[in-house]
mmCIF file of C-alpha atoms and ligand atoms in Angstrom:
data_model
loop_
_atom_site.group_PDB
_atom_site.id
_atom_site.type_symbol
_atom_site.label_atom_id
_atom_site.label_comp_id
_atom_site.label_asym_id
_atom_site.label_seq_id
_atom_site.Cartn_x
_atom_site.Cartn_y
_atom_site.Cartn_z
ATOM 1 C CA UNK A 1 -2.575 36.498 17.835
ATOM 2 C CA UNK A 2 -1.743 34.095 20.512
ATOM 3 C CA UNK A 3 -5.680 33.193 21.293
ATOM 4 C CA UNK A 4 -5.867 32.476 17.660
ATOM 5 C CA UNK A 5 -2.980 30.387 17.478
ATOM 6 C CA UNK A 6 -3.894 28.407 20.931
ATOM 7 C CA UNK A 7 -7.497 28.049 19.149
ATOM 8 C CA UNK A 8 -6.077 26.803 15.934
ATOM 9 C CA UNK A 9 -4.141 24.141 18.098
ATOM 10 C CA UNK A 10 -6.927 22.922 19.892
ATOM 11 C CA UNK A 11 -9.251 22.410 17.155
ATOM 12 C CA UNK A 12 -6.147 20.506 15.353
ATOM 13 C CA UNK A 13 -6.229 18.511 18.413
ATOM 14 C CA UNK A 14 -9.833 17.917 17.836
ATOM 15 C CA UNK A 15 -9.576 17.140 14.873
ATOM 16 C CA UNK A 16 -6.565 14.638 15.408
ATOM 17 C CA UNK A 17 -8.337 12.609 17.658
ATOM 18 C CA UNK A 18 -11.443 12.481 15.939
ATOM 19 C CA UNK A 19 -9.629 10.999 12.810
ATOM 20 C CA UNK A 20 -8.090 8.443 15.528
ATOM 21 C CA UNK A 21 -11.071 7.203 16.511
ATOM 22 C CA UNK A 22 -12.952 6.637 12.879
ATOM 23 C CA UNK A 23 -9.680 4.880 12.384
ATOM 24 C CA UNK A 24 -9.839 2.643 15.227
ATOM 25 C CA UNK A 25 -13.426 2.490 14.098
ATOM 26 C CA UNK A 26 -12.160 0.990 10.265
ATOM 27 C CA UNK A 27 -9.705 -1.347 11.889
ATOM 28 C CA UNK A 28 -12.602 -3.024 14.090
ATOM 29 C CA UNK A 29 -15.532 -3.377 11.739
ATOM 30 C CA UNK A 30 -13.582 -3.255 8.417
ATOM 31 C CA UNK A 31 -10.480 -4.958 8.801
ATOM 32 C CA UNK A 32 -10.417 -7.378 11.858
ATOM 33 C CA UNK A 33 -14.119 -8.533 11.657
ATOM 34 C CA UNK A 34 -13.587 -9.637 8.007
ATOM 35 C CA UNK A 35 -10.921 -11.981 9.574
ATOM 36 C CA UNK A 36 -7.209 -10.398 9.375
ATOM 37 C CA UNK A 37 -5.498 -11.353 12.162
ATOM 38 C CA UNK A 38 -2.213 -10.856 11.403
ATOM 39 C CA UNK A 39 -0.848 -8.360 14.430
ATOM 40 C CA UNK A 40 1.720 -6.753 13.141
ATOM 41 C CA UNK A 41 -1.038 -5.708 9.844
ATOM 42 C CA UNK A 42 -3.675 -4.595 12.821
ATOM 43 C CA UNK A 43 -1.032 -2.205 14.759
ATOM 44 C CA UNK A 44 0.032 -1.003 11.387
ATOM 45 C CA UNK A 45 -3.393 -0.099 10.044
ATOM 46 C CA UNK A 46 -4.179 1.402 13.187
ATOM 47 C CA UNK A 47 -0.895 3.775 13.066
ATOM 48 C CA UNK A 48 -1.279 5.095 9.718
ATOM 49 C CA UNK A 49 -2.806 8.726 9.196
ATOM 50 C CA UNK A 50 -4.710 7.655 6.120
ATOM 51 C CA UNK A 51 -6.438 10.886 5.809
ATOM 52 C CA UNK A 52 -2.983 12.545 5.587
ATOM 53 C CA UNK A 53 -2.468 10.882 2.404
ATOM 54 C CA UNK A 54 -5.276 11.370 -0.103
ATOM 55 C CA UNK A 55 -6.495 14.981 -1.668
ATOM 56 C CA UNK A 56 -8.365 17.202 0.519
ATOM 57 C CA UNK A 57 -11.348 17.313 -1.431
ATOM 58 C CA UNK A 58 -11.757 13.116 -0.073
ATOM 59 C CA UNK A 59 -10.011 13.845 2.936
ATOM 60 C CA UNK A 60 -13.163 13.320 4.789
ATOM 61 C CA UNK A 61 -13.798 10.071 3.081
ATOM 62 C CA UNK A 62 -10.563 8.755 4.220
ATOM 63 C CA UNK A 63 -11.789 6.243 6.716
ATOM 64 C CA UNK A 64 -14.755 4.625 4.440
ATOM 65 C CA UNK A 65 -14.603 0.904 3.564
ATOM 66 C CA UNK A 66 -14.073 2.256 -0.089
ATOM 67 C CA UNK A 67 -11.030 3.101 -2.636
ATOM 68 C CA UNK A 68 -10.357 6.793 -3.199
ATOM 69 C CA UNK A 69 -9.329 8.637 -6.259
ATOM 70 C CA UNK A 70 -6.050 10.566 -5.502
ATOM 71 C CA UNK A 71 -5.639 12.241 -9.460
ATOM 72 C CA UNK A 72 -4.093 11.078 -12.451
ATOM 73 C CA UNK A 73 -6.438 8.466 -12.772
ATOM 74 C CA UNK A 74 -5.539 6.343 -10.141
ATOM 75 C CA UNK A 75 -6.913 5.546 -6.648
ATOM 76 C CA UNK A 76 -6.111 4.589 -3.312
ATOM 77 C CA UNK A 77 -7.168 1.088 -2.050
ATOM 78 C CA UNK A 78 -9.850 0.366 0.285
ATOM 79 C CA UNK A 79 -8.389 -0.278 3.927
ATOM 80 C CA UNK A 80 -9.351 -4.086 4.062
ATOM 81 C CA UNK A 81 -7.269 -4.783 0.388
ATOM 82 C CA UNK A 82 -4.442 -3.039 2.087
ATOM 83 C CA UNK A 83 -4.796 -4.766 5.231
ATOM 84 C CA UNK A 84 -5.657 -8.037 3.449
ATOM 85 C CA UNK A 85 -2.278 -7.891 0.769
ATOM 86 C CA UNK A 86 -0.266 -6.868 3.927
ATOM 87 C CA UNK A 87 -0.996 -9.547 5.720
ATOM 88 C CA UNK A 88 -0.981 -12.486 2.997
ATOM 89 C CA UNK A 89 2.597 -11.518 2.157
ATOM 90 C CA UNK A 90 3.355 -12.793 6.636
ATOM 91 C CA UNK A 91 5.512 -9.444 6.856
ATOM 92 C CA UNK A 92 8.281 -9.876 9.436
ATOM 93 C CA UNK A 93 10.522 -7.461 11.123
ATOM 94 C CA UNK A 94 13.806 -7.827 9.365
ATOM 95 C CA UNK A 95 11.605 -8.099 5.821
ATOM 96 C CA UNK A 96 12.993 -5.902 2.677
ATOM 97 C CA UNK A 97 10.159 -5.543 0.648
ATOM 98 C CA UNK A 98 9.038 -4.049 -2.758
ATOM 99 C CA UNK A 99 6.056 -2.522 -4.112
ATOM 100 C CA UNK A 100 4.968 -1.720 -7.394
ATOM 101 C CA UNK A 101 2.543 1.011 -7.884
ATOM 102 C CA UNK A 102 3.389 3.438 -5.460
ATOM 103 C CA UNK A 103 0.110 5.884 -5.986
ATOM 104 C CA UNK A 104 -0.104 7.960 -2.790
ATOM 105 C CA UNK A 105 2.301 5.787 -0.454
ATOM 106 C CA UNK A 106 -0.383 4.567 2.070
ATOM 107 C CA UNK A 107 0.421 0.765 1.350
ATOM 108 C CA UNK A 108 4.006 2.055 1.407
ATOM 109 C CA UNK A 109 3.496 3.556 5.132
ATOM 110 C CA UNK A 110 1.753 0.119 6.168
ATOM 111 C CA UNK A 111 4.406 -1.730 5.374
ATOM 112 C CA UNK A 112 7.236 0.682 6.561
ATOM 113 C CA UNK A 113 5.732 0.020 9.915
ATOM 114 C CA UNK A 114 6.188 -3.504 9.923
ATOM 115 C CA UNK A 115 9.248 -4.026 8.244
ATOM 116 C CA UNK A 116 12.463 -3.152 7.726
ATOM 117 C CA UNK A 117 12.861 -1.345 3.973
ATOM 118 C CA UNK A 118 10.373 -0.507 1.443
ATOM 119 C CA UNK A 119 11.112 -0.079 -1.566
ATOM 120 C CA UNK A 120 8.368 1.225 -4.149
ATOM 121 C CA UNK A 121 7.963 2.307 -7.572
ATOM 122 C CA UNK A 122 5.444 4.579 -9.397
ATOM 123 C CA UNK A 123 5.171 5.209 -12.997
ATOM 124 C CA UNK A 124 3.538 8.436 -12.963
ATOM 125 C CA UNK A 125 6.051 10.616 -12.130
ATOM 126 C CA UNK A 126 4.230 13.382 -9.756
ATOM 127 C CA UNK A 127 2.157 10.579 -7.819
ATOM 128 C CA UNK A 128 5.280 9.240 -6.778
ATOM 129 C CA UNK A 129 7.610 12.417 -6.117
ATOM 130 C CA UNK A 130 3.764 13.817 -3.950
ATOM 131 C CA UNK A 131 4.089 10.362 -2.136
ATOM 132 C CA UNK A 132 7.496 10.881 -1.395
ATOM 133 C CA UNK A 133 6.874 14.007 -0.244
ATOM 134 C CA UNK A 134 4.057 13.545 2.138
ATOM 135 C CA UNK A 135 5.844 10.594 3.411
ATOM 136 C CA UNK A 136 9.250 12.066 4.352
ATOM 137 C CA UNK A 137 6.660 14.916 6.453
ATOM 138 C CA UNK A 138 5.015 11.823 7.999
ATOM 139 C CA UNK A 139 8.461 10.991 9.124
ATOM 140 C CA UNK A 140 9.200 7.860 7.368
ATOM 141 C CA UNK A 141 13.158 7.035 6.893
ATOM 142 C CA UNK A 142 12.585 3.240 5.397
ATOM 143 C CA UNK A 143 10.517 3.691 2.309
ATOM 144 C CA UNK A 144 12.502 4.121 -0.737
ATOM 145 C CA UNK A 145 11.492 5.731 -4.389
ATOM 146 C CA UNK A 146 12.136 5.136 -7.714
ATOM 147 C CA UNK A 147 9.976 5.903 -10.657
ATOM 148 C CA UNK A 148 9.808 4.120 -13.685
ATOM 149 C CA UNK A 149 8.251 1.495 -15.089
ATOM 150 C CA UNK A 150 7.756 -1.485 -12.339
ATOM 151 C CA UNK A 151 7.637 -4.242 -14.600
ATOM 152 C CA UNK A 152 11.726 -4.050 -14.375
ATOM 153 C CA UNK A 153 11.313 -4.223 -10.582
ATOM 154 C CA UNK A 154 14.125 -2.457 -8.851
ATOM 155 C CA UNK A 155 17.309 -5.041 -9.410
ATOM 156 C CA UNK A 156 19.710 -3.093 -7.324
ATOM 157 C CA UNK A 157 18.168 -4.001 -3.863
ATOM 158 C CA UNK A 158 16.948 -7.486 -5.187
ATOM 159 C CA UNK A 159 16.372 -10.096 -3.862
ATOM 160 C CA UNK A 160 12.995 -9.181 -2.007
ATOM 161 C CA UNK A 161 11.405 -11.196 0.995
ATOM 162 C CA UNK A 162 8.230 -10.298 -0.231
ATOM 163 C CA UNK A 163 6.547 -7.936 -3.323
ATOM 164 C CA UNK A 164 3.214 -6.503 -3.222
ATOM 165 C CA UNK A 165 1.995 -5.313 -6.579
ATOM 166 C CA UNK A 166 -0.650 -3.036 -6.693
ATOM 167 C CA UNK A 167 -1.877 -2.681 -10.377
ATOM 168 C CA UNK A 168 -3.207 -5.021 -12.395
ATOM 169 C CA UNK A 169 -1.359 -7.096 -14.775
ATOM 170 C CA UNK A 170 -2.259 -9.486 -17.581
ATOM 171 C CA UNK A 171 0.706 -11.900 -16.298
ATOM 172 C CA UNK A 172 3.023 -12.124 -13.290
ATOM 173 C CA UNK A 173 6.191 -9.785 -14.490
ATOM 174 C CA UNK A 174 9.216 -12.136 -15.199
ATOM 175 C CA UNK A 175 11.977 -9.829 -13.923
ATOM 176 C CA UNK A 176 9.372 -9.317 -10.416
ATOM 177 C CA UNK A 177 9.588 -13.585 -9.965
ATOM 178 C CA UNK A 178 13.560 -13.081 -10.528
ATOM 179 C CA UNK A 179 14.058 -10.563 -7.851
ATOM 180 C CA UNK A 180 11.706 -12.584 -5.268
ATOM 181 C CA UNK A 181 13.940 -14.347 -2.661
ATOM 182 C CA UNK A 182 13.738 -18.271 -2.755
ATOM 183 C CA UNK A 183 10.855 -19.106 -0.378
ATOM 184 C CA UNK A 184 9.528 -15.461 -0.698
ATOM 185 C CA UNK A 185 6.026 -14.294 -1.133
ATOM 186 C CA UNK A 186 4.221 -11.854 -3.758
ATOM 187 C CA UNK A 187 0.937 -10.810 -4.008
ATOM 188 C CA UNK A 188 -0.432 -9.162 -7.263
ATOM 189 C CA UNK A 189 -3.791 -8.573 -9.218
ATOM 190 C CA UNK A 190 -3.763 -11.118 -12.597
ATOM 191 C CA UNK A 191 -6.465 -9.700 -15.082
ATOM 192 C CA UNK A 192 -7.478 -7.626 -18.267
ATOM 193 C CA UNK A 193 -7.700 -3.728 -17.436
ATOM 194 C CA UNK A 194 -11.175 -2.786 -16.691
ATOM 195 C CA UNK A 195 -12.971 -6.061 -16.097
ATOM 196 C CA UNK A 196 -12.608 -8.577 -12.193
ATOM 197 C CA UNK A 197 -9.247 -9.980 -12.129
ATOM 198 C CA UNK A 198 -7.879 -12.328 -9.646
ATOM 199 C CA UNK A 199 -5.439 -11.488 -6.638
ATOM 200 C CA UNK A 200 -3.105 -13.736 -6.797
ATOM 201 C CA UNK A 201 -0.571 -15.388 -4.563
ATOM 202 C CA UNK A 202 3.017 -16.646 -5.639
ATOM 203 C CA UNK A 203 5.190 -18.779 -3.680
ATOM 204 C CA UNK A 204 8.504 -19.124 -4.675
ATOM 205 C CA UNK A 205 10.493 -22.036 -3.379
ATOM 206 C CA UNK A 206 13.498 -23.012 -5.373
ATOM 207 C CA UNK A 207 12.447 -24.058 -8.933
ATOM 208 C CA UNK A 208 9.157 -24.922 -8.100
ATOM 209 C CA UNK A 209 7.009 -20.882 -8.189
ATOM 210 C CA UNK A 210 3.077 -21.804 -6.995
ATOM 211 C CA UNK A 211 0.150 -19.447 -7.551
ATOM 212 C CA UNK A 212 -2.937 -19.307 -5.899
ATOM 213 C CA UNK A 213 -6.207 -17.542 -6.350
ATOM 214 C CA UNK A 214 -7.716 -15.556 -3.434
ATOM 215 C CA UNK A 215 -10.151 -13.680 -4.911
ATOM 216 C CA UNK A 216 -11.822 -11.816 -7.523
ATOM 217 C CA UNK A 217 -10.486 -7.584 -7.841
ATOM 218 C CA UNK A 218 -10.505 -4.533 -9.243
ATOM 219 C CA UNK A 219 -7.157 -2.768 -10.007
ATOM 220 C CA UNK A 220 -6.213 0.198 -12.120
ATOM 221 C CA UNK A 221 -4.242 -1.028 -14.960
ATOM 222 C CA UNK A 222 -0.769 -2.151 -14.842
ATOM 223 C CA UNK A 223 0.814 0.332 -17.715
ATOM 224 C CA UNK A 224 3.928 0.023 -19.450
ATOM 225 C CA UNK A 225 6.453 2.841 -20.339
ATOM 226 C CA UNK A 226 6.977 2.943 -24.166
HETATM 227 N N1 SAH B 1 -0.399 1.273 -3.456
HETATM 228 C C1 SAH B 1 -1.165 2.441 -3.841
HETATM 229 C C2 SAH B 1 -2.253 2.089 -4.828
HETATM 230 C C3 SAH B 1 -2.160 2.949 -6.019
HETATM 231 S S1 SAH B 1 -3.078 2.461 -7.436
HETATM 232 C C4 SAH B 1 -1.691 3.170 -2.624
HETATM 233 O O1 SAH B 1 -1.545 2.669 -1.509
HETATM 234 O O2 SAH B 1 -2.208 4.283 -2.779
HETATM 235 C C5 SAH B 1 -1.812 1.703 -8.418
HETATM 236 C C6 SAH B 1 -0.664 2.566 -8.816
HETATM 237 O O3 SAH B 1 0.158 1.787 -9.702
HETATM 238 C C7 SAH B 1 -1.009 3.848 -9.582
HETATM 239 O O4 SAH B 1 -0.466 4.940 -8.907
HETATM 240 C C8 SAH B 1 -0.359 3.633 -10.938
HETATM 241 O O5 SAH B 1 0.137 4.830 -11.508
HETATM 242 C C9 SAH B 1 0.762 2.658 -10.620
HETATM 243 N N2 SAH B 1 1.279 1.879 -11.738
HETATM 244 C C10 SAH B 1 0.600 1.362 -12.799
HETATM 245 N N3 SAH B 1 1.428 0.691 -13.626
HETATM 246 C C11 SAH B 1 2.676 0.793 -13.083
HETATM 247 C C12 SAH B 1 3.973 0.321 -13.481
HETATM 248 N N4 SAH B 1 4.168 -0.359 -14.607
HETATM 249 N N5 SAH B 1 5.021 0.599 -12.680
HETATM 250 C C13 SAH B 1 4.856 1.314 -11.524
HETATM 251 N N6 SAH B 1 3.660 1.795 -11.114
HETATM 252 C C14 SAH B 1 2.584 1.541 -11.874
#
């Protein structure tokens, strides 16, 4: 009994340290040579047991320079969009930020890293109770859940230093602009379902809100609770 449960230890070992080196691997050739610099985004990506969050049956995909389906439709982002949204919102320390579209946390977990509260939504209500779930094993105290339908934001913790949206939407939310802090940042995917949409970026600075295009993406769609 003991042997087997020394073996089983050592082979999780293994196994732990050969999922840390295919995701030093991603950081290197996926995320830093494609130009992210940001490094508080690099030490994040590199802390982040990826492969902890997505189904078993892609576990072993977790590390590819691809998106991942984790049920219900949806799917995980590819590393680099993750890397590239966390950095293009210039996350600080003391930062309180919210994310729409909480899928299986991993952006969530990125972020928690960096800053001080996240606070994400889901819509599909046993993608984000599983997040919240694997996430509170992972030991994460700073991420917050709601589910519901993110269009509404989350007002009570408003206003935001930064929001990251992660499905796509034909327009830029209303109530989301309203609960961005004045000079804040928020990134988000402007598009029809199902065809390239843009990722967008929106400054807020007083009156004056400014939008940028960054580059063309494909989301899942941004749905709406009836
Ligand atoms: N950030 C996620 C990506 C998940 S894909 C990750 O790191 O894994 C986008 C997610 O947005 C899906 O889980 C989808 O169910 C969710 N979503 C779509 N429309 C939404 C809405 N109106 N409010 C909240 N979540 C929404």
């Amino acid at each position: 009994m003991l042997k087997l449960v020394l073996l089983l230890l050592l082979v999780n070992l293994f196994q732990s340290d050969e999922r840390q080196a295919e995701r030093e691997h991603m950081v290197v050739h996926q995320i830093q040579d494609r130009g992210v610099k940001d490094e508080l985004t690099i030490e994040a990506m590199r802390k982040v047991d990826r492969h902890k969050l997505v189904p078993s049956e892609v576990r072993h995909l977790a590390y590819q320079d691809r998106p991942l389906p984790i049920g219900f439709g949806q799917t995980i982002s590819q590393p680099y969009m993750v890397a590239y949204m966390t950095e293009s919102i210039r996350p600080g320390e003391n930062f309180k930020v919210l994310e729409i579209g909480t899928g299986s946390g991993y952006q969530a977990a990125v972020l928690a890293e960096i800053v001080a509260e996240v606070y994400t939504v889901e819509i599909v209500e046993d993608l984000g109770k599983r997040a919240a779930n694997d996430l509170r094993d992972m030991g994460y105290q700073n991420i917050h859940f709601k589910i519901g339908d993110g269009y509404y934001g989350w007002q009570e913790h408003a206003p935001y230093d930064a929001i990251i949206v992660t499905a796509a939407s034909e327009q830029v939310p209303p109530p989301l602009l309203k609960q961005l802090k004045d000079g804040g940042r928020m990134i988000i995917p402007v598009g029809s379902p199902f065809m390239t949409q843009q990722l967008v970026i929106v400054e807020k600075k007083g009156k004056r809100i400014r939008s940028r295009n960054l580059m063309p993406v494909r989301f899942v769609p941004f749905t709406r609770s009836k």
